[in-house]
Short mmCIF file of C-alpha atoms and ligand atoms in Angstrom, two decimals:
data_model
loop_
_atom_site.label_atom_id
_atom_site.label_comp_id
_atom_site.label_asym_id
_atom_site.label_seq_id
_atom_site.Cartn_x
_atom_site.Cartn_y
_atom_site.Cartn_z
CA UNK A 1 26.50 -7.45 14.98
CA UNK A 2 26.60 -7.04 11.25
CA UNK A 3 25.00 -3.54 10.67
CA UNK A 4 22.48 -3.15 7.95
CA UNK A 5 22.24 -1.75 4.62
CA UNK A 6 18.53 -0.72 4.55
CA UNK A 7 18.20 2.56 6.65
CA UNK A 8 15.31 4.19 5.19
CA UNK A 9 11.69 2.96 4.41
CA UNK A 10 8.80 5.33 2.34
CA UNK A 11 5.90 3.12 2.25
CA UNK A 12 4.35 2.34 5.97
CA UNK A 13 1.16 2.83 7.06
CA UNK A 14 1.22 4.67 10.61
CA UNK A 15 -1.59 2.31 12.41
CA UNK A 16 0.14 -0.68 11.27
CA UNK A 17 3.10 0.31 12.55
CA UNK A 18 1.98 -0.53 16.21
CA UNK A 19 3.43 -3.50 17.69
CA UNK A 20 1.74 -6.14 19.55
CA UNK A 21 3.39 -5.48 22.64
CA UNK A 22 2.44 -2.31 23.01
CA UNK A 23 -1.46 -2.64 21.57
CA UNK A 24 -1.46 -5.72 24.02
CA UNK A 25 -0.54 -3.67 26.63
CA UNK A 26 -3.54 -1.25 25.88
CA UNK A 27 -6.14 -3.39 24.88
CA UNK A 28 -8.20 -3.97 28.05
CA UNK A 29 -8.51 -0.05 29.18
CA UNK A 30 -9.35 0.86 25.38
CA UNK A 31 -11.99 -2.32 24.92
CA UNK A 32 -13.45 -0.43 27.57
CA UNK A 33 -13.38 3.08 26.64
CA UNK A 34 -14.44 1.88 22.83
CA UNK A 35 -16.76 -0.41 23.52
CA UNK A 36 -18.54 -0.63 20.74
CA UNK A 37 -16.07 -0.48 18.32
CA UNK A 38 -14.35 -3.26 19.97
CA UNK A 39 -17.45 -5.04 19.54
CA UNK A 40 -17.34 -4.20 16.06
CA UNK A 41 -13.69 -5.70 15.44
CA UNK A 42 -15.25 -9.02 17.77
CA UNK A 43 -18.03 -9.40 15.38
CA UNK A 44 -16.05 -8.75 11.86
CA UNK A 45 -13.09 -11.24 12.97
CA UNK A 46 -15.89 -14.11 13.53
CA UNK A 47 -17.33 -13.42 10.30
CA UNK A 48 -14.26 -13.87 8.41
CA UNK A 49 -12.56 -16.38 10.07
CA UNK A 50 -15.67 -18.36 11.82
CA UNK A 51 -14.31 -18.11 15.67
CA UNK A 52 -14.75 -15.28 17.57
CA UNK A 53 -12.11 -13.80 19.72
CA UNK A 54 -12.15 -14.61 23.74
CA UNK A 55 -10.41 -11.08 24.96
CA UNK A 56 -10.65 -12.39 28.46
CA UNK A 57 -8.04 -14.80 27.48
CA UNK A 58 -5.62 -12.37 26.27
CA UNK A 59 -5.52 -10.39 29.78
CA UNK A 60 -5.20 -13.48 31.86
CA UNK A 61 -1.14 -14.17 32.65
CA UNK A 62 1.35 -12.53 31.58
CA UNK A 63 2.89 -14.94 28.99
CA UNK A 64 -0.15 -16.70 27.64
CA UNK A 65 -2.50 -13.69 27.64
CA UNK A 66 -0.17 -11.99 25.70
CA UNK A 67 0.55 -15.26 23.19
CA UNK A 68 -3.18 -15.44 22.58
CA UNK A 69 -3.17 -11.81 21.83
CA UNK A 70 -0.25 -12.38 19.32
CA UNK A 71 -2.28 -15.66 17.49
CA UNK A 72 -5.29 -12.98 17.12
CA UNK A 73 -3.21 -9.59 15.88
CA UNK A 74 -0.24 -10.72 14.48
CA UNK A 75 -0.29 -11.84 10.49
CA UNK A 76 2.87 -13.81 10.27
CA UNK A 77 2.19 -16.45 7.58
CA UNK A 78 0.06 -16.18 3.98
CA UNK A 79 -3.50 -15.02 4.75
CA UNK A 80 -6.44 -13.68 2.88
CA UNK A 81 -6.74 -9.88 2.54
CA UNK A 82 -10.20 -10.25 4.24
CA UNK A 83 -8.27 -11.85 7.08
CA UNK A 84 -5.37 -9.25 7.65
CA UNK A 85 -7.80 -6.50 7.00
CA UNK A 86 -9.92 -8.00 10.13
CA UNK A 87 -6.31 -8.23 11.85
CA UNK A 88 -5.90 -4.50 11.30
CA UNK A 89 -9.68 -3.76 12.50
CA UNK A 90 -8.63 -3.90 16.19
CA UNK A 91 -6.33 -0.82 15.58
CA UNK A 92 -8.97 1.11 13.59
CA UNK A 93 -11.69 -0.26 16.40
CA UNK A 94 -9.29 1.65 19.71
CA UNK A 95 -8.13 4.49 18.27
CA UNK A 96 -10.23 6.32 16.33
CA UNK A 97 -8.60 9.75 15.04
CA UNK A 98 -8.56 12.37 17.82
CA UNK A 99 -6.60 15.62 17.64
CA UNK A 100 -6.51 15.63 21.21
CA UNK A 101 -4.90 12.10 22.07
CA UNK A 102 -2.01 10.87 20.32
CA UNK A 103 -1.23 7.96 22.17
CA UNK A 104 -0.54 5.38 18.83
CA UNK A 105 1.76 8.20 17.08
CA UNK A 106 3.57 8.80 19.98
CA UNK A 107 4.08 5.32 20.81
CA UNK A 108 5.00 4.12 17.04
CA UNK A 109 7.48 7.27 16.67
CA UNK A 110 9.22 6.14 19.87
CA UNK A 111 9.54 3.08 19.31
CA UNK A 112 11.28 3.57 15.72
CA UNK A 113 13.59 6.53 16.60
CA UNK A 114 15.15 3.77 18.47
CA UNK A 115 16.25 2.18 14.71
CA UNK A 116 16.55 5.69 13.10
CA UNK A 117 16.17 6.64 9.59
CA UNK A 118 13.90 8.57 7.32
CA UNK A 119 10.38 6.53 8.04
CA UNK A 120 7.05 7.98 6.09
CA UNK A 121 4.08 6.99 8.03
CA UNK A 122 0.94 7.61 5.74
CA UNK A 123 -2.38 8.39 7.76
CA UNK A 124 -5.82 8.49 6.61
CA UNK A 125 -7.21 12.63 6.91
CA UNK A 126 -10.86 11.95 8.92
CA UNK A 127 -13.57 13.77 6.60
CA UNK A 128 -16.02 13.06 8.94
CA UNK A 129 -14.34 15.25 11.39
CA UNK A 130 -15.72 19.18 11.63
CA UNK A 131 -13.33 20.83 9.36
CA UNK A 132 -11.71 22.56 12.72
CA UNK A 133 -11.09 19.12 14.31
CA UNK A 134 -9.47 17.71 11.23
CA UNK A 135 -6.93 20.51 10.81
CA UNK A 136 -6.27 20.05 14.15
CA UNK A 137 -5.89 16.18 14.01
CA UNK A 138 -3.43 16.93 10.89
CA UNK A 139 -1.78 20.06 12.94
CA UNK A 140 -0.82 18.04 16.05
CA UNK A 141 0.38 14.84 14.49
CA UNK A 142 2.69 16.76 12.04
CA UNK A 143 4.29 18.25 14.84
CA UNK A 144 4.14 15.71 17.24
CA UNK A 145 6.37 13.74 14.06
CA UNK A 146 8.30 17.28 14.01
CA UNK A 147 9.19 16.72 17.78
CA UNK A 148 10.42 13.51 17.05
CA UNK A 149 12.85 14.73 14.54
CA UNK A 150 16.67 14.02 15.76
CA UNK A 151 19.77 14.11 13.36
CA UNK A 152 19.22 10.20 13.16
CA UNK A 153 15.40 10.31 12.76
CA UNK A 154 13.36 11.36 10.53
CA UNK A 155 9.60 10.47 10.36
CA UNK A 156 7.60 11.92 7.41
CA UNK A 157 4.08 12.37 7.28
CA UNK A 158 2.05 11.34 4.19
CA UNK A 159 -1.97 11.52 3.85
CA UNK A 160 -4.28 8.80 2.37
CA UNK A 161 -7.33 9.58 0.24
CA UNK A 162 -10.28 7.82 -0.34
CA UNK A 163 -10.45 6.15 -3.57
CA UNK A 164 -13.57 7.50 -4.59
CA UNK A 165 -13.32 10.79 -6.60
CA UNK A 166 -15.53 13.04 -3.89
CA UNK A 167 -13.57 12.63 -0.88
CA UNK A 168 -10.13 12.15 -2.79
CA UNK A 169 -10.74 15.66 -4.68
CA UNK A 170 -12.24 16.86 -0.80
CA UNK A 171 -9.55 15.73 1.27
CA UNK A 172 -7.30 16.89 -0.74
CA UNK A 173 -7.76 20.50 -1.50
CA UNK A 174 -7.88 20.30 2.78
CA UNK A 175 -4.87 19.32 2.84
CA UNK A 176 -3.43 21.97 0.67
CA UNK A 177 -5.34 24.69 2.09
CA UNK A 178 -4.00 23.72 5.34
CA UNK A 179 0.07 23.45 4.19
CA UNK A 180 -0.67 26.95 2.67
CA UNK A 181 -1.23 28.01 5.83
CA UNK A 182 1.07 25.96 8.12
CA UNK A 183 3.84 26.58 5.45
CA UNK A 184 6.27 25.80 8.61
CA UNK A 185 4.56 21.73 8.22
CA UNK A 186 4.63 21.63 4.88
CA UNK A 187 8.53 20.03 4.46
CA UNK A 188 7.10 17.53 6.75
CA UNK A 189 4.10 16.27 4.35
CA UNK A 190 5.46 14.03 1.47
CA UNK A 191 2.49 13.28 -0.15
CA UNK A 192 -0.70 11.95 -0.64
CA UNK A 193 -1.50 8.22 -1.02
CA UNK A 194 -4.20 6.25 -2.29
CA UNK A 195 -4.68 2.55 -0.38
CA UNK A 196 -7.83 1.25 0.37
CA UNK A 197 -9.49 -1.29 -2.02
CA UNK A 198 -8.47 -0.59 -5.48
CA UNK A 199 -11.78 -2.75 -6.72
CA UNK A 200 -13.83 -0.61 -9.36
CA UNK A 201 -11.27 2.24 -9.25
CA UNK A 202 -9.03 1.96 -12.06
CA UNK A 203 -6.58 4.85 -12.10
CA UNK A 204 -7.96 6.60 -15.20
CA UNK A 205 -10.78 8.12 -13.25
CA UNK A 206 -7.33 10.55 -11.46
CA UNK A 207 -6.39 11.33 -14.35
CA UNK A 208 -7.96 15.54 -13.49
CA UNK A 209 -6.69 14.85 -9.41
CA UNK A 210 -3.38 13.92 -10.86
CA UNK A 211 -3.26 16.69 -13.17
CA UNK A 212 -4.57 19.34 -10.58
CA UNK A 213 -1.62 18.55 -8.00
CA UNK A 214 1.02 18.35 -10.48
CA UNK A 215 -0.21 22.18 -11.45
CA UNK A 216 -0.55 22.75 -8.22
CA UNK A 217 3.05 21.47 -7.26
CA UNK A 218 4.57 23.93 -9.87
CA UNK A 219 3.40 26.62 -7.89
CA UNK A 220 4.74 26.02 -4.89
CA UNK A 221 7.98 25.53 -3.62
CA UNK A 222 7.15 22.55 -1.68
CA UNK A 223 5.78 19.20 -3.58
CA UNK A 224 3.12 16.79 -2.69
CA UNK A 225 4.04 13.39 -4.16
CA UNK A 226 1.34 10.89 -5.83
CA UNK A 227 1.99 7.61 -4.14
CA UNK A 228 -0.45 5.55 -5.58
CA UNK A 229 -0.78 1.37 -4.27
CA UNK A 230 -2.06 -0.03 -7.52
CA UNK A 231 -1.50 -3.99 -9.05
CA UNK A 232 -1.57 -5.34 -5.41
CA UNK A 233 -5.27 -6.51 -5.92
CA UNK A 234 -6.38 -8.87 -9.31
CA UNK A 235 -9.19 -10.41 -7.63
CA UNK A 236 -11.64 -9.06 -10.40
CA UNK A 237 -9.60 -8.02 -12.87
CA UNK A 238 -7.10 -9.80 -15.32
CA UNK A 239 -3.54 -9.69 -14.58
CA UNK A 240 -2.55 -8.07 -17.71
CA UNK A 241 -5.53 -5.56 -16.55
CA UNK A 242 -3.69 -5.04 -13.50
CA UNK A 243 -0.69 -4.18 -15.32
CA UNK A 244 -2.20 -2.00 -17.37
CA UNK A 245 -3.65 0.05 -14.63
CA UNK A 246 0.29 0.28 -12.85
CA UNK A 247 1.40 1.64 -16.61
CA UNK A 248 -1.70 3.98 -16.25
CA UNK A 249 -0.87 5.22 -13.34
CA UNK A 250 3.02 6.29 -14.14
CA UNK A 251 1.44 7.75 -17.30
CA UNK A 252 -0.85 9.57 -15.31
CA UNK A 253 1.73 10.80 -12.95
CA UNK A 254 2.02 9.02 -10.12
CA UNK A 255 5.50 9.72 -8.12
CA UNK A 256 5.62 6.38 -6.64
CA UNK A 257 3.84 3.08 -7.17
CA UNK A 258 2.63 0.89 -4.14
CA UNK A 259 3.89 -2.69 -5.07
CA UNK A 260 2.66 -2.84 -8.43
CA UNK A 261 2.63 -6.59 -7.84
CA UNK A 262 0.66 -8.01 -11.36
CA UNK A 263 3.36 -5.41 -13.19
CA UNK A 264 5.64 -7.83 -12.87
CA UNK A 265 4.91 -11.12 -10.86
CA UNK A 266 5.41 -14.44 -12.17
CA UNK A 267 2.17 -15.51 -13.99
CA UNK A 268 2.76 -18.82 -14.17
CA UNK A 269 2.03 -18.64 -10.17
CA UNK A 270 -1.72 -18.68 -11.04
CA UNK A 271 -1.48 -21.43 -13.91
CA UNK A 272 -4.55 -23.16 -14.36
CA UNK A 273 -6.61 -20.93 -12.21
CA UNK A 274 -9.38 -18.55 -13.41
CA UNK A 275 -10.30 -14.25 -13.02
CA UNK A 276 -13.73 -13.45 -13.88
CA UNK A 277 -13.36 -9.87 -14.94
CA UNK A 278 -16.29 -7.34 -16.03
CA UNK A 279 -16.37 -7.21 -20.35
CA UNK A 280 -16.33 -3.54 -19.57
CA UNK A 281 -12.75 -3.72 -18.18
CA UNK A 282 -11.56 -6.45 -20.68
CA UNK A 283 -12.85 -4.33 -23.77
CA UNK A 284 -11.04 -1.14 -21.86
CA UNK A 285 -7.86 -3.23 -21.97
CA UNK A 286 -8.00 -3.68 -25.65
CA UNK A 287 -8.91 -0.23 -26.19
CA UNK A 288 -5.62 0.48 -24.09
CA UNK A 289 -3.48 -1.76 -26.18
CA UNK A 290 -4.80 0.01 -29.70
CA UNK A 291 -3.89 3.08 -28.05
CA UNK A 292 -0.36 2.24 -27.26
CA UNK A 293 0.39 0.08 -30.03
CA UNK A 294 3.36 2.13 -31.00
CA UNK A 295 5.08 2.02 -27.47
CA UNK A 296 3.90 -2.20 -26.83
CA UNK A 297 5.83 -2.46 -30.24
CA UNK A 298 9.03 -1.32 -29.34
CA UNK A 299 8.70 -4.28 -26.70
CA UNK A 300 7.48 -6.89 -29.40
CA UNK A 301 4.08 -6.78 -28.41
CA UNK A 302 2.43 -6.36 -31.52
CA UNK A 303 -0.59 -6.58 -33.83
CA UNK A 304 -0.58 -10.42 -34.00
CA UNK A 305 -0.90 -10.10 -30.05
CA UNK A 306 -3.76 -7.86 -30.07
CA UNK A 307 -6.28 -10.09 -32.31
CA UNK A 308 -5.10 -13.13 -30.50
CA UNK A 309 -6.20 -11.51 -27.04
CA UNK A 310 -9.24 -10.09 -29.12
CA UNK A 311 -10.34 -13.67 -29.90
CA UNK A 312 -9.81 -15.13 -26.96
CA UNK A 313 -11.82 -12.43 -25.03
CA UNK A 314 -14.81 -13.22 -27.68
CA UNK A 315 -14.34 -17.08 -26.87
CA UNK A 316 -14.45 -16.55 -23.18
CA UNK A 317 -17.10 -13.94 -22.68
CA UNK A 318 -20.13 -15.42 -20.86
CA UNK A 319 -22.96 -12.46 -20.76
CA UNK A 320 -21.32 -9.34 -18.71
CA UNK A 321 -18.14 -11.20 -17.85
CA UNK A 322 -15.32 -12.48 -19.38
CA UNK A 323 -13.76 -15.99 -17.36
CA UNK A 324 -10.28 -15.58 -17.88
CA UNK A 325 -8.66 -19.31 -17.62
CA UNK A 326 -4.59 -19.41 -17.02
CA UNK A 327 -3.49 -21.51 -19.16
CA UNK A 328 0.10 -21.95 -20.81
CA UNK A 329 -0.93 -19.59 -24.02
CA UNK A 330 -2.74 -16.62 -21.63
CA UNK A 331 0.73 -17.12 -18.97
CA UNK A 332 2.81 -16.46 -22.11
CA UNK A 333 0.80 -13.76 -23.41
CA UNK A 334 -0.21 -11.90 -20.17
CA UNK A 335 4.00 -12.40 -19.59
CA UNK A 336 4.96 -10.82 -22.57
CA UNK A 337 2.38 -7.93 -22.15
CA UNK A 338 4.10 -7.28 -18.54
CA UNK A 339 6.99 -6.73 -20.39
CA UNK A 340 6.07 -4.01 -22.10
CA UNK A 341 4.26 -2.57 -19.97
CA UNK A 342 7.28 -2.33 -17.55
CA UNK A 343 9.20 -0.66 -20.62
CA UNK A 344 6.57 1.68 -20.66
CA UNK A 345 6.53 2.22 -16.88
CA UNK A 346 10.48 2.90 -17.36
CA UNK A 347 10.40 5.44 -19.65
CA UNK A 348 8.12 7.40 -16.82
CA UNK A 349 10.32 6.87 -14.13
CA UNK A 350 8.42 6.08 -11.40
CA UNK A 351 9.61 4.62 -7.76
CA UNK A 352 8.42 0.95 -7.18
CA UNK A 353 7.84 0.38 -3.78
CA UNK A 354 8.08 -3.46 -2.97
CA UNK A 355 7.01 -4.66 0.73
CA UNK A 356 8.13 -8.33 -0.07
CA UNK A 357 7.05 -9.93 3.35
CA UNK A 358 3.64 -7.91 3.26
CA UNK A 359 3.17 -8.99 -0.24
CA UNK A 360 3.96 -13.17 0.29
CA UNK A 361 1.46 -12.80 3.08
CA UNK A 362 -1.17 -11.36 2.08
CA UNK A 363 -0.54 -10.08 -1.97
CA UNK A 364 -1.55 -13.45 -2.95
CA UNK A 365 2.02 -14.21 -3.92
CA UNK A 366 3.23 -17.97 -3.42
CA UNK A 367 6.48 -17.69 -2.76
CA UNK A 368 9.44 -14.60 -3.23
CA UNK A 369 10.05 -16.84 -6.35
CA UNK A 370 6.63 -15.07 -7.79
CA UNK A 371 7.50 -11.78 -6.40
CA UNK A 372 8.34 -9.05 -9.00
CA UNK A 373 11.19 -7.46 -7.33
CA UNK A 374 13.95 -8.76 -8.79
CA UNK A 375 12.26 -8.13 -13.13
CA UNK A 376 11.82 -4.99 -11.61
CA UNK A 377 15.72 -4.31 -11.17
CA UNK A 378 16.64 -6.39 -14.43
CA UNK A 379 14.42 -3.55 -16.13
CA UNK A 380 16.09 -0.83 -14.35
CA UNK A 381 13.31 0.45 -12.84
CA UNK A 382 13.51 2.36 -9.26
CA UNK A 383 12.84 0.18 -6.60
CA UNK A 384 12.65 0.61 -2.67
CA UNK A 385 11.76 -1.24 -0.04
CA UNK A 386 9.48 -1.31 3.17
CA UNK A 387 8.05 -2.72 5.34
CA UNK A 388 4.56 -1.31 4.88
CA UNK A 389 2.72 -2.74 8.57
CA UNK A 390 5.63 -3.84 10.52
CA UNK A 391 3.22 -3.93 13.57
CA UNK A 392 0.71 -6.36 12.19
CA UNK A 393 3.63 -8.47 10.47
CA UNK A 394 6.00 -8.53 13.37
CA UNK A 395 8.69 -7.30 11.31
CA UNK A 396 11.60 -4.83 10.90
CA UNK A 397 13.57 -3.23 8.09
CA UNK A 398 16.07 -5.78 9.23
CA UNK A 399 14.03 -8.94 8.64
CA UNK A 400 13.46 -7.23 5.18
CA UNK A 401 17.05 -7.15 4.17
CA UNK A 402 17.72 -10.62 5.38
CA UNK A 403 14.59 -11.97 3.29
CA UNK A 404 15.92 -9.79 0.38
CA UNK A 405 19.76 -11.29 0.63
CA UNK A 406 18.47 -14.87 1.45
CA UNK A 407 15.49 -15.57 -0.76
CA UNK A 408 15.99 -13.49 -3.43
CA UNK A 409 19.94 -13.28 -3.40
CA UNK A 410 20.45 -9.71 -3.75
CA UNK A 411 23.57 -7.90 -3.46
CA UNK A 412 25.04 -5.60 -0.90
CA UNK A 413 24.88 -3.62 -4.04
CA UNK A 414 21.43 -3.70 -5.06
CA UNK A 415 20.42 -2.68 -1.23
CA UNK A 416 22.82 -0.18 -1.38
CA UNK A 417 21.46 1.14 -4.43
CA UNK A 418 17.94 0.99 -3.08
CA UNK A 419 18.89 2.65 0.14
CA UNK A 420 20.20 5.69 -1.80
CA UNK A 421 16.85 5.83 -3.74
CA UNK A 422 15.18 5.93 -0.78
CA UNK A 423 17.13 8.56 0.71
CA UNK A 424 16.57 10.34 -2.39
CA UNK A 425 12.83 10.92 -2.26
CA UNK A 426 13.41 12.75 1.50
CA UNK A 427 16.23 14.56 0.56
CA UNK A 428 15.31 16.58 -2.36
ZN1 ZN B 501 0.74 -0.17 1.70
#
């Protein structure tokens, strides 16, 4: 057996880590126990996709129980978001955060110490639980990870934040009140990480979060990264928009950037289709650009581009909106703006974390032809890969390296390279 390259991975997301064998195993006793939640997971896959789910079916016979489970939790081909997010309901529906019952960490760190490796698992922190319960939740998963720990294993523990400025500021002066105190859990917390829907939160509105843990970092002698998933979603919001906000947030601080997919991706992917965006975020985007003429220039993105994008925002704006329309002259354009915005996103330094099978299935990417990963290395900007919910996509580390050698004919080299950047992040 031909051993692989790819040891390490930094960008999963613990719950969809859980594979189907397992969660199949599981599902009847916890329908039970979470009754209503299940329902709620019934009733939100019907209203996405139309059918409803027959769970009776799955727990009938071994072999097509469990292949009926698989059609309904596993996302193995192109989706919609809406769909894979009501794929990933189930998980959310049986296992609600508990401090006292660990049963999904302890069966996802099992099952990967088996392929070894440094593996960061990011985990939402429950607000709603009393402030005692939640430290408690966060205290017995770190350690639980902690036990897990071998010279071959490593699992890391990072902590999502709600998007909204509230609970992101809440959850995470929590979280650094509590590694104050547990200073002993601290090396095990890499950072914090911002996921869920980036719709109406562009990154400028961190700009005083990212500041305050930065200060707060110099102060300590253990760091909390920014890990930030931004230019994944362009569903409301121009591509060129999108990767504007991925240059906003290196500028801003992030440590790492979570697929940063319009930064880069082929545009002419989405000829002749349209974005309706809000005027509010197309007339921030020229702002931006008059801004940073000085550093688009360096990348030939000048003046002349500026007035032409100016004009044909005025042309296209239809009350609050403006209906962006892909055609050759915008592709060129939006193209030539990712350019610079990537030099721009150099000169920071950031990590780029590409999940190439997670992003053909459900980034809206046609193909690994579209995918950004390999601009990313021309530009020399520092790239890893993951496999972000190997449990929901039926995948491994492993099937990542052979999509990254086959379909986008990387080198041994390049996956070397990206293996030791990984390692980096855990080892300094
Ligand atoms: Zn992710």
């Amino acid at each position: 057996m031909v051993s692989s390259v790819l040891q390490h991975e930094s960008h999963l997301h613990l719950y969809g880590c859980l594979d189907a064998k397992s969660l199949w195993a599981i599902t009847e006793e916890r329908s039970r126990a979470y009754a209503t939640r299940f329902h709620w997971f019934l009733s939100e896959y019907e209203r996405v996709t139309g059918r409803k789910p027959d769970p009776k079916r799955w727990w009938t016979g071994e072999e097509q129980g469990f292949a009926e489970f698989k059609s309904i939790y596993i996302c193995d081909r192109p989706v919609s978001f809406d769909l894979f997010q009501a794929k990933f309901n189930l998980l959310i529906a049986l296992f609600p955060p508990n401090p006292h019952e660990l049963w999904l960490p302890n069966a996802v760190f099992s099952h990967h110490a088996i392929q070894g490796g440094y593996k960061e698992y990011r985990t939402f922190l429950p607000l709603y639980l009393p402030a005692n319960e939640r430290a408690k939740y966060l205290q017995n998963i770190i350690e639980l990870a902690q036990r897990y720990e071998t010279s071959s294993y490593h699992p890391r523990i990072a902590i999502s934040l709600m998007r909204n400025n509230a609970e992101a500021w809440e959850g995470y002066r929590f979280l650094r009140q509590f590694l104050d105190k547990h200073q002993n859990l601290a090396p095990m917390v890499t950072g914090i990480d911002f996921c869920a829907s980036e719709q109406g939160h562009p990154p400028r509105t961190k700009k005083d979060l990212f500041h305050h843990v930065r200060a707060d970092n110099a102060q300590r002698s253990h760091e909390l990264e920014i890990l930030y998933h931004v230019g994944e979603m362009w569903q409301d919001i121009s591509i060129a928009s999108a990767a504007r906000w991925c240059a906003e947030a290196s500028a801003l601080g992030a440590h790492r950037l979570g697929h940063a997919l319009a930064l880069g991706m082929d545009v002419s992917s989405i000829g002749g289709g349209k974005i309706r965006e809000t005027k509010l975020e197309a007339d921030e985007h020229l702002a931006w650009i008059r801004n940073h003429l000085g550093d688009l220039q360096e990348s030939g993105f000048g003046p002349n581009d500026y007035q032409w994008l100016s004009e044909r925002k005025e042309s296209l704006t239809k009350g609050d909106f403006v209906d962006w329309s892909y055609d050759d002259d915008l592709i060129d354009h939006t193209s030539r703006f990712q350019d610079a915005a990537i030099a721009m996103v150099a000169k920071n330094n950031p990590i780029v974390e590409c999940c190439p099978t997670s992003n053909i299935r459900i980034g809206n990417l046609k193909n690994s032809r579209h995918h950004p990963l390999r601009r990313f290395l021309a530009n020399n900007l520092r790239v890893v890969v993951s496999t972000d919910d190997p449990g929901v996509f039926a995948i491994s580390l492993r099937d990542e390296e052979r999509l990254l050698k086959k379909d986008f004919q990387l080198s041994d080299q390049a996956l070397v390279t990206m293996n030791q950047t990984c390692l980096k992040i855990f080892e300094t």
